[in-house]
Coordinates of C-alpha atoms and ligand atoms in Angstrom, one line a residue:
M1 CA 0.0 0.0 0.0
N2 CA 1.2 3.5 -0.9
L3 CA 0.5 6.8 0.8
H4 CA 1.5 10.3 -0.3
D5 CA 3.8 11.8 2.3
S6 CA 3.8 15.6 2.4
L7 CA 7.3 15.7 4.0
T8 CA 9.1 13.9 1.2
R9 CA 6.5 15.0 -1.3
K10 CA 6.4 11.4 -2.6
T11 CA 3.9 8.6 -2.8
R12 CA 5.8 5.9 -1.0
R13 CA 5.2 2.3 0.1
F14 CA 3.8 2.2 3.6
E15 CA 4.8 -0.4 6.1
P16 CA 4.3 0.2 9.8
L17 CA 7.3 0.5 12.0
R18 CA 6.0 -2.4 14.1
P19 CA 4.7 -5.1 11.8
G20 CA 0.9 -5.4 12.0
R21 CA 0.4 -2.4 14.3
V22 CA 0.0 1.1 12.9
S23 CA 0.2 4.2 15.1
V24 CA -1.7 7.3 13.8
Y25 CA -2.2 10.7 15.3
G26 CA -4.8 13.1 13.7
C27 CA -5.1 16.7 14.9
G28 CA -8.6 16.8 16.3
P29 CA -11.2 19.5 16.7
T30 CA -10.7 22.7 18.6
V31 CA -13.7 22.4 20.9
Y32 CA -14.9 26.0 21.0
D33 CA -17.9 25.5 18.6
F34 CA -19.7 22.8 16.6
A35 CA -17.4 21.3 14.1
H36 CA -18.4 22.3 10.5
I37 CA -18.7 20.2 7.4
G38 CA -15.1 21.2 6.4
N39 CA -13.7 19.8 9.6
F40 CA -15.7 16.7 9.0
R41 CA -14.3 16.2 5.6
T42 CA -10.9 15.9 7.3
F43 CA -12.3 13.7 10.0
A44 CA -14.1 11.5 7.5
V45 CA -10.7 10.9 5.8
Y46 CA -9.3 9.9 9.3
D47 CA -12.2 7.4 9.5
L48 CA -11.5 6.1 6.0
L49 CA -7.8 5.6 6.8
H50 CA -8.8 3.9 10.1
R51 CA -11.2 1.5 8.4
Y52 CA -8.9 0.8 5.5
L53 CA -5.9 0.0 7.8
R54 CA -8.0 -2.4 9.8
W55 CA -9.5 -3.9 6.6
R56 CA -5.9 -4.6 5.5
G57 CA -5.4 -6.5 8.7
H58 CA -3.5 -4.1 10.9
E59 CA -4.1 -3.3 14.5
V60 CA -4.5 0.5 14.6
D61 CA -3.7 2.8 17.5
F62 CA -5.5 5.9 16.3
V63 CA -5.4 9.0 18.5
V64 CA -7.5 12.1 17.7
N65 CA -7.1 14.8 20.3
F66 CA -9.4 17.5 21.6
T67 CA -7.8 20.9 21.6
D68 CA -9.5 22.1 24.7
V69 CA -7.2 25.0 25.7
D70 CA -6.1 27.6 23.2
D71 CA -7.0 31.2 22.4
K72 CA -10.4 30.3 20.8
T73 CA -11.6 28.0 23.5
I74 CA -10.6 30.6 26.2
T75 CA -12.3 33.5 24.4
G76 CA -15.3 31.4 23.7
A77 CA -15.7 30.4 27.4
A78 CA -15.3 34.0 28.5
K79 CA -17.9 35.2 26.1
A80 CA -20.3 32.4 27.2
G81 CA -19.5 33.3 30.9
R82 CA -18.5 29.7 31.6
L83 CA -15.5 27.9 32.8
L84 CA -13.2 26.6 30.1
G85 CA -14.0 22.9 31.0
E86 CA -17.7 23.5 31.0
H87 CA -17.6 25.3 27.6
T88 CA -15.4 22.7 25.8
E89 CA -17.3 19.7 27.2
T90 CA -20.4 20.9 25.2
F91 CA -18.4 20.7 22.0
V92 CA -16.6 17.5 22.9
R93 CA -20.0 15.8 23.3
A94 CA -21.2 17.4 20.0
F95 CA -18.2 16.1 18.1
L96 CA -18.7 12.6 19.5
D97 CA -22.4 12.7 18.6
D98 CA -21.7 14.0 15.1
A99 CA -18.9 11.4 14.5
E100 CA -21.3 8.6 15.5
T101 CA -24.0 10.1 13.3
L102 CA -21.6 9.9 10.4
G103 CA -20.8 6.3 11.1
F104 CA -17.2 6.8 12.3
L105 CA -15.5 3.8 13.9
P106 CA -14.6 4.8 17.4
F107 CA -11.0 6.0 17.4
S108 CA -8.6 4.4 20.0
S109 CA -8.5 7.5 22.2
H110 CA -9.5 11.2 22.3
P111 CA -7.0 12.8 24.7
R112 CA -7.9 16.2 26.0
A113 CA -5.0 18.6 26.0
T114 CA -5.9 19.8 29.5
A115 CA -5.3 16.3 30.8
Y116 CA -1.6 16.4 29.8
L117 CA -0.4 19.5 31.6
P118 CA 2.3 17.7 33.7
A119 CA 3.7 16.0 30.6
M120 CA 3.7 19.3 28.8
V121 CA 5.6 21.1 31.5
A122 CA 8.1 18.3 31.6
F123 CA 8.5 18.4 27.8
V124 CA 9.1 22.2 27.9
E125 CA 11.6 21.8 30.7
R126 CA 13.6 19.3 28.6
L127 CA 13.6 21.7 25.7
V128 CA 14.8 24.6 27.9
E129 CA 17.5 22.4 29.5
Q130 CA 19.0 21.5 26.2
G131 CA 18.9 25.0 24.8
S132 CA 16.1 24.5 22.3
A133 CA 13.8 26.9 24.2
Y134 CA 14.2 30.0 26.4
L135 CA 12.2 32.0 28.9
A136 CA 11.5 35.5 27.5
N137 CA 11.0 38.8 29.5
D138 CA 7.3 38.6 29.1
G139 CA 7.2 35.3 31.0
S140 CA 6.6 33.2 27.8
V141 CA 8.8 30.2 27.0
Y142 CA 9.6 30.2 23.3
Y143 CA 10.9 27.5 21.1
A144 CA 14.2 28.7 19.5
V145 CA 13.6 27.9 15.8
P146 CA 17.2 28.6 14.8
S147 CA 18.3 25.8 17.1
F148 CA 16.6 23.2 14.8
D149 CA 18.5 22.8 11.5
D150 CA 15.7 21.0 9.7
Y151 CA 13.1 23.7 10.3
G152 CA 11.0 24.3 7.2
R153 CA 11.6 20.9 5.7
L154 CA 7.9 20.0 5.7
S155 CA 6.4 23.2 4.5
G156 CA 9.3 24.8 2.6
K157 CA 8.5 27.9 4.6
G158 CA 10.0 29.4 7.7
G159 CA 13.3 30.6 6.3
D160 CA 14.6 33.4 8.5
N161 CA 13.8 36.0 5.9
D162 CA 10.2 34.9 5.6
A163 CA 7.3 37.4 6.2
G164 CA 7.4 37.0 10.0
R165 CA 10.4 39.2 10.5
A166 CA 8.4 42.3 9.7
R167 CA 6.4 41.8 12.9
I168 CA 9.3 41.4 15.3
D169 CA 9.3 45.0 16.5
T170 CA 5.6 45.1 17.3
E171 CA 3.8 42.2 18.8
D172 CA 6.7 39.7 19.3
F173 CA 9.4 41.9 20.8
D174 CA 10.3 39.3 23.4
K175 CA 11.3 36.7 20.8
R176 CA 14.8 36.2 19.7
D177 CA 13.7 35.3 16.3
P178 CA 10.4 36.1 14.5
R179 CA 9.9 32.4 13.8
D180 CA 10.1 31.4 17.5
F181 CA 6.8 30.2 18.9
A182 CA 5.3 30.0 22.4
L183 CA 5.5 26.7 24.2
W184 CA 4.2 28.3 27.4
K185 CA 2.2 31.5 27.8
P186 CA 2.0 33.5 31.1
A187 CA -1.5 33.7 32.6
Q188 CA -3.7 36.7 31.4
P189 CA -6.7 38.0 33.2
V190 CA -9.1 36.2 30.8
D191 CA -7.3 32.9 31.4
R192 CA -7.9 33.3 35.2
E193 CA -11.5 34.2 34.6
V194 CA -12.2 30.9 32.8
G195 CA -9.9 28.8 34.9
A196 CA -7.3 28.2 32.2
V197 CA -4.2 28.5 34.4
W198 CA -1.7 25.9 35.5
N199 CA 1.5 26.1 37.6
S200 CA 4.9 25.7 36.0
P201 CA 8.5 26.5 36.8
W202 CA 8.0 29.7 34.7
G203 CA 5.0 30.8 36.7
P204 CA 1.2 30.3 36.2
G205 CA 0.2 30.0 32.6
R206 CA -1.0 27.7 29.9
P207 CA 0.5 25.7 27.1
G208 CA 0.9 26.8 23.5
W209 CA -1.3 25.0 20.9
H210 CA 1.6 23.4 18.9
L211 CA 3.1 21.9 22.0
E212 CA -0.1 20.1 22.9
C213 CA -0.1 17.8 19.9
S214 CA 3.5 16.8 20.3
V215 CA 3.0 15.9 23.9
M216 CA -0.2 13.9 23.4
S217 CA 1.3 12.1 20.4
T218 CA 4.6 11.1 22.1
S219 CA 2.9 10.3 25.4
L220 CA 0.3 8.0 23.9
L221 CA 2.1 6.6 20.8
G222 CA 5.8 6.9 21.5
D223 CA 8.5 9.1 20.0
T224 CA 8.0 8.0 16.4
I225 CA 4.5 7.5 14.9
D226 CA 3.7 5.9 11.6
I227 CA 1.2 8.5 10.3
H228 CA 0.3 12.0 11.2
L229 CA -2.8 13.6 9.8
G230 CA -4.4 17.0 9.5
G231 CA -6.1 19.4 7.2
E232 CA -3.9 21.2 4.7
D233 CA -4.0 24.5 6.7
L234 CA -2.2 22.8 9.6
L235 CA 0.9 22.0 7.5
F236 CA 2.5 25.4 8.4
P237 CA 3.2 26.4 11.0
H238 CA 1.4 23.8 13.2
H239 CA 3.0 20.7 11.9
E240 CA 6.3 22.3 11.1
N241 CA 6.5 23.3 14.8
E242 CA 5.3 19.9 16.0
I243 CA 8.3 18.3 14.1
A244 CA 10.8 20.8 15.5
Q245 CA 9.8 20.5 19.1
S246 CA 9.2 16.8 19.1
E247 CA 12.4 15.9 17.3
A248 CA 14.4 18.2 19.5
A249 CA 12.9 16.7 22.6
T250 CA 13.1 13.1 21.7
G251 CA 16.1 12.9 19.3
H252 CA 14.0 10.7 17.0
A253 CA 12.0 11.2 13.8
F254 CA 8.5 12.3 14.8
A255 CA 6.2 11.0 12.0
R256 CA 7.1 8.6 9.2
F257 CA 4.3 9.8 6.9
W258 CA 2.4 13.1 6.9
L259 CA -1.0 13.2 5.2
H260 CA -2.8 16.4 4.6
V261 CA -6.4 16.7 3.6
K262 CA -7.4 19.4 1.1
H263 CA -10.0 21.8 2.2
L264 CA -13.6 21.5 1.4
K265 CA -15.4 24.3 -0.3
V266 CA -19.1 25.1 -0.3
D267 CA -20.6 26.2 -3.6
A268 CA -17.1 26.6 -4.9
R269 CA -16.2 29.2 -2.2
K270 CA -14.3 29.1 1.0
M271 CA -16.7 28.4 3.7
S272 CA -17.4 31.3 6.0
K273 CA -20.1 32.5 8.3
S274 CA -20.2 35.9 6.5
L275 CA -20.9 34.2 3.1
G276 CA -23.7 32.2 4.7
N277 CA -22.3 29.0 3.3
F278 CA -21.2 27.6 6.7
H279 CA -22.8 24.3 7.6
T280 CA -22.6 22.1 10.6
V281 CA -23.6 18.4 10.4
R282 CA -26.6 19.1 12.7
E283 CA -27.9 21.9 10.4
L284 CA -27.7 19.6 7.4
L285 CA -29.6 16.9 9.3
D286 CA -32.2 19.5 10.3
G287 CA -32.4 20.4 6.7
G288 CA -33.6 16.9 5.9
Y289 CA -30.4 15.4 4.7
D290 CA -29.5 11.9 5.5
P291 CA -26.2 11.2 7.4
T292 CA -25.4 8.5 4.9
A293 CA -25.6 11.0 2.0
I294 CA -23.3 13.4 4.0
R295 CA -20.8 10.6 4.6
W296 CA -20.9 9.5 1.0
T297 CA -20.3 13.1 -0.2
L298 CA -17.4 13.5 2.1
L299 CA -15.8 10.2 0.9
S300 CA -16.5 10.7 -2.7
A301 CA -13.5 12.8 -3.6
H302 CA -9.8 11.9 -3.3
Y303 CA -8.5 13.5 0.0
R304 CA -5.9 15.4 -1.9
S305 CA -8.4 16.9 -4.4
E306 CA -10.7 19.7 -3.7
L307 CA -14.2 18.7 -2.6
N308 CA -16.9 21.1 -3.5
F309 CA -19.9 20.7 -1.3
T310 CA -23.2 21.6 -2.8
R311 CA -26.9 20.8 -2.3
D312 CA -26.9 19.1 -5.8
G313 CA -24.0 17.0 -4.7
L314 CA -25.9 15.9 -1.6
D315 CA -28.9 15.0 -3.7
D316 CA -26.7 13.0 -6.0
A317 CA -25.2 11.3 -3.0
T318 CA -28.6 10.5 -1.6
A319 CA -29.5 8.9 -4.9
S320 CA -26.2 7.0 -5.0
V321 CA -26.7 5.5 -1.6
Q322 CA -30.3 4.6 -2.4
R323 CA -29.1 2.9 -5.6
L324 CA -26.7 0.9 -3.7
L325 CA -29.2 -0.2 -1.1
D326 CA -31.8 -1.0 -3.8
F327 CA -29.1 -3.1 -5.6
R328 CA -28.3 -5.0 -2.4
R329 CA -32.0 -5.6 -1.8
R330 CA -32.5 -6.8 -5.4
V331 CA -29.6 -9.3 -5.0
R332 CA -30.8 -10.4 -1.6
D333 CA -34.3 -11.0 -2.8
A334 CA -33.4 -12.6 -6.1
T335 CA -35.0 -15.9 -6.8
E336 CA -32.6 -18.7 -6.5
A337 CA -31.6 -20.3 -9.8
P338 CA -30.4 -23.9 -9.7
G339 CA -26.7 -24.6 -10.4
D340 CA -23.3 -23.6 -9.2
A341 CA -21.5 -20.3 -9.2
T342 CA -21.0 -18.9 -12.7
G343 CA -18.3 -16.7 -14.1
L344 CA -20.1 -13.9 -12.3
A345 CA -18.7 -14.8 -8.9
A346 CA -15.2 -14.6 -10.3
R347 CA -15.7 -11.2 -11.9
V348 CA -17.2 -9.9 -8.6
G349 CA -13.9 -11.0 -7.0
E350 CA -12.0 -9.0 -9.5
H351 CA -14.0 -5.9 -8.8
L352 CA -13.4 -6.3 -5.1
A353 CA -9.7 -6.7 -5.8
A354 CA -9.8 -3.5 -7.9
F355 CA -11.6 -1.7 -5.1
G356 CA -8.7 -2.7 -2.7
R357 CA -6.0 -1.7 -5.2
A358 CA -7.6 1.7 -5.6
L359 CA -7.4 2.3 -1.8
D360 CA -3.9 0.9 -1.7
D361 CA -3.0 3.7 -4.1
D362 CA -3.0 6.5 -1.6
L363 CA -6.7 6.0 -0.6
N364 CA -8.1 6.6 -4.0
A365 CA -11.8 6.6 -2.9
P366 CA -13.3 7.7 -6.3
R367 CA -11.6 4.9 -8.1
A368 CA -12.7 2.4 -5.4
L369 CA -16.3 3.7 -5.8
A370 CA -16.0 3.2 -9.6
A371 CA -15.1 -0.4 -9.0
L372 CA -18.2 -0.7 -6.8
W373 CA -20.4 0.7 -9.6
T374 CA -18.9 -1.6 -12.2
L375 CA -19.8 -4.5 -10.0
V376 CA -23.3 -3.2 -9.6
R377 CA -23.8 -2.7 -13.3
E378 CA -22.5 -6.1 -14.2
V379 CA -24.6 -7.9 -11.7
N380 CA -27.7 -6.0 -12.7
T381 CA -27.1 -6.9 -16.3
A382 CA -26.7 -10.6 -15.3
L383 CA -29.9 -10.4 -13.2
D384 CA -31.8 -8.8 -16.1
G385 CA -30.6 -11.5 -18.4
A386 CA -31.7 -14.3 -16.0
G387 CA -35.1 -12.9 -15.3
G388 CA -34.1 -11.7 -11.9
T389 CA -32.8 -15.1 -10.8
M390 CA -29.3 -16.0 -9.5
A391 CA -27.4 -19.0 -8.4
R392 CA -26.9 -19.2 -4.7
A393 CA -23.1 -19.1 -4.8
D394 CA -23.2 -16.0 -7.1
R395 CA -25.5 -14.3 -4.8
E396 CA -23.3 -15.0 -1.8
A397 CA -20.3 -13.8 -3.7
V398 CA -22.0 -10.5 -4.5
L399 CA -23.3 -10.0 -0.9
D400 CA -19.9 -10.8 0.6
A401 CA -18.1 -8.4 -1.8
L402 CA -20.6 -5.6 -0.8
A403 CA -20.1 -6.3 2.8
E404 CA -16.3 -6.2 2.4
M405 CA -16.4 -3.0 0.5
D406 CA -18.8 -1.5 3.1
A407 CA -16.3 -2.4 5.9
V408 CA -14.3 0.5 4.4
L409 CA -17.1 2.7 3.1
G410 CA -19.5 2.3 6.1
V411 CA -22.5 3.5 4.2
I412 CA -24.7 0.4 4.0
D413 CA -24.0 -0.2 7.6
L414 CA -24.9 3.4 8.5
A415 CA -28.0 3.4 6.3
E416 CA -29.2 0.2 8.0
S417 CA -28.7 1.5 11.5
A418 CA -30.6 4.6 10.4
R419 CA -33.2 2.3 8.9
K420 CA -33.8 0.6 12.1
V421 CA -34.9 3.9 13.5
A422 CA -36.8 4.7 10.3
G423 CA -38.0 1.1 10.0
A424 CA -41.5 2.0 10.7
D425 CA -41.3 4.5 7.9
E426 CA -40.0 1.9 5.6
E427 CA -42.8 -0.4 6.4
R428 CA -45.3 2.3 5.8
V429 CA -43.8 3.0 2.3
Q430 CA -43.9 -0.6 1.5
A431 CA -47.5 -0.9 2.5
L432 CA -48.4 2.1 0.3
V433 CA -46.6 0.6 -2.6
E434 CA -48.6 -2.6 -2.1
A435 CA -51.9 -0.7 -1.8
R436 CA -51.1 1.0 -5.1
E437 CA -50.4 -2.3 -6.8
Q438 CA -53.7 -3.6 -5.6
A439 CA -55.5 -0.4 -6.8
R440 CA -53.9 -0.9 -10.2
A441 CA -54.9 -4.5 -10.3
S442 CA -58.5 -3.5 -9.6
R443 CA -58.1 -0.8 -12.2
D444 CA -58.7 2.0 -9.7
F445 CA -56.1 4.2 -11.4
A446 CA -57.1 7.4 -9.6
A447 CA -56.3 5.8 -6.2
A448 CA -53.0 4.4 -7.6
D449 CA -52.0 7.9 -8.9
R450 CA -52.9 9.5 -5.6
I451 CA -50.5 7.1 -3.8
R452 CA -47.8 7.7 -6.3
E453 CA -48.1 11.5 -5.8
E454 CA -48.1 11.2 -2.1
L455 CA -44.9 9.2 -2.2
A456 CA -43.3 11.5 -4.8
A457 CA -43.9 14.4 -2.4
E458 CA -41.8 12.5 0.2
G459 CA -39.0 12.1 -2.4
I460 CA -39.9 8.5 -3.2
R461 CA -39.9 7.4 -6.9
L462 CA -41.8 4.3 -8.0
E463 CA -40.7 2.2 -11.0
D464 CA -43.0 -0.5 -12.3
T465 CA -41.0 -3.5 -13.5
P466 CA -42.1 -6.9 -14.7
D467 CA -41.0 -8.2 -11.3
G468 CA -43.3 -5.7 -9.5
T469 CA -43.0 -2.2 -8.3
R470 CA -39.6 -1.0 -7.0
W471 CA -39.3 2.1 -5.0
T472 CA -36.3 4.4 -4.5
R473 CA -35.7 7.4 -2.3
V474 CA -34.4 10.1 -4.7
R475 CA -34.1 12.7 -2.0
A476 CA -34.7 13.0 1.7
G477 CA -38.2 13.7 2.7
P478 CA -39.5 17.1 3.7
Ligands
AMP501 P1 -10.0 23.0 14.1 O1 -11.2 22.6 14.9 O2 -10.1 24.4 13.6 O3 -8.7 22.8 14.9 O4 -9.9 22.1 12.8 C1 -10.0 20.7 12.9 C2 -9.6 20.1 11.6 O5 -10.4 20.5 10.5 C3 -8.1 20.4 11.2 O6 -7.5 19.3 10.8 C4 -8.3 21.4 10.1 O7 -7.3 21.4 9.2 C5 -9.6 20.9 9.4 N1 -10.3 21.8 8.6 C6 -10.7 23.1 8.9 N2 -11.4 23.7 7.9 C7 -11.5 22.8 6.9 C8 -12.1 22.7 5.6 N3 -12.7 23.8 5.1 N4 -12.0 21.6 4.9 C9 -11.3 20.5 5.4 N5 -10.8 20.5 6.6 C10 -10.8 21.6 7.4
ZN502 ZN1 -2.1 19.2 16.0

C-alpha cells in the first residue's frame, strides 16, 4: 500500500514500523464551537484511513485529540460566561455525537489537552535544559527555531527572511527570532476568569497549541509514529512546529508519513459565516439530509483533491446511496436459480480486488467507488438476463463483496442503522406501494396515482417493472 507523504512529497510504500500495528495521530477539533462540514471532511478521511488499515489486517492505534485549551476556547468560554472545561465539554459531546451520526468507527482515544499538563511542563523543561527553548522577558517560553536545523523541511517555509520578520518590532518583541513560537504563555486575566491557568516552573500560565499535539502524540504513541494527519491548513506552522519541538525533545524522527487533507469548499467558495455557506452536520440533518448522504459526499473525492460541497452533490449522494441499497436488496431478494457459481462470482472477486487496489493507491476513494459501480452494473445486467434469478453461490459472492467494501465505506451499515430507526417509515412506504399495486390490479387508477403522488412528495420514486414495483428514495423527505 502506498501513501503520499507531504514531507518527502512522494507517494511511498507504507509499512508500519512495528509489523501489523499502525500508530496514527490526527489533529482533532478545537472544541470552541460545533465542528463544521469542512472539519468533518478531514475527520471522514481519518475514518476512511482507520477503516482501511483495519481492513488490510492491521491493528491500529488511532489517536485524535481535543484541543480544549487555546485562544479560541478561552475567548469562547469567557464570552459564554462559563469555565473553560464546561464550555469545551459541550463541543466534545457534540463532536462525538456527530462522529457517531456519520458512522465513524470509534478512534482508539481522544485525549484532551488539559489532561496532559504535567507532561507538557516536563516536555518544555527538557527543551529549555537542552537549549532548544528559552524564557523571555514577558514570561513566555519560546521554542528557538534557529536551534533546529531542519526547520522548514515539511512546508518549505519558515526561512529566517520569511514574512514573520516584519512583525518582530511590534507584537513579538520578546522573541529572539520572529519564527520562534510560544510553548508556554503566562496567565492573562481572561485565562484566570475561565480557569485556564496551571502552575509551571515559569509561573502560572498555559501551554501553546503546537506543544499540545507533540506531547499527546509522544505520550500515547511513542517518539515515532507511523502516520500524522491533519487538514492542509495545519501544515504550516502547526505541523512544522510539531516536528521541530518533538524531534528536538526526543532525538527521534517524529512521524514517518504526513498526510494532509485538502480543504472542502461550499458552492465553490471558501466556507465562511459571513458568506452564509457555513454548515454544521446538525444543520444539514435538520435540513432533511441523511447522514449516509453526507458521509458519501465526504468520501467521494480523493482526499488530496478539492471537494466542492453543494446541495446538488448531496442530492446525488442521496440517490447513489439509495441505488446501492436497492441493488443490495435486489440481490438479496433474487429468486434462487439452480446450479453452481457462474463466471459472475469470479468477476465480482476481480471488482473487489480493484476496489482494494484503488485504496492501496493513496486511498483513492473515487476509483474504489468506480469499482463498486462496475460490480453493480455487471450484476444488474446478469440479473436482467436471467429474469431476476441468481445461483446461490453467485448471490453469496456479491453480498460478501458488498459487505467487504462496506467495511471501508461504512454507508450500507450506517443506512441500516438509520433504517432501524426509520424502519416504521420503511414499512409504511412498502404498505403504500402494495396498496397502489392492488389499486392498479383492480383498475382504480385514480387511487393508484394518488398514492404515487403522495410518495413523490416525500421524495420516493416508483418504478413499475415486470417483477413488481420497485421504490427508490431520490431525496430526503421534507
Ligand atoms: P480545528 O477545529 O479548527 O482545529 O480544525 C479541525 C480540523 O479540520 C483540522 O485538521 C483542520 O485542518 C480541518 N479543517 C478546517 N477547515 C477545513 C475545511 N474547510 N476543509 C477540510 N478540513 C478543514
Ligand atoms: Zn495538532
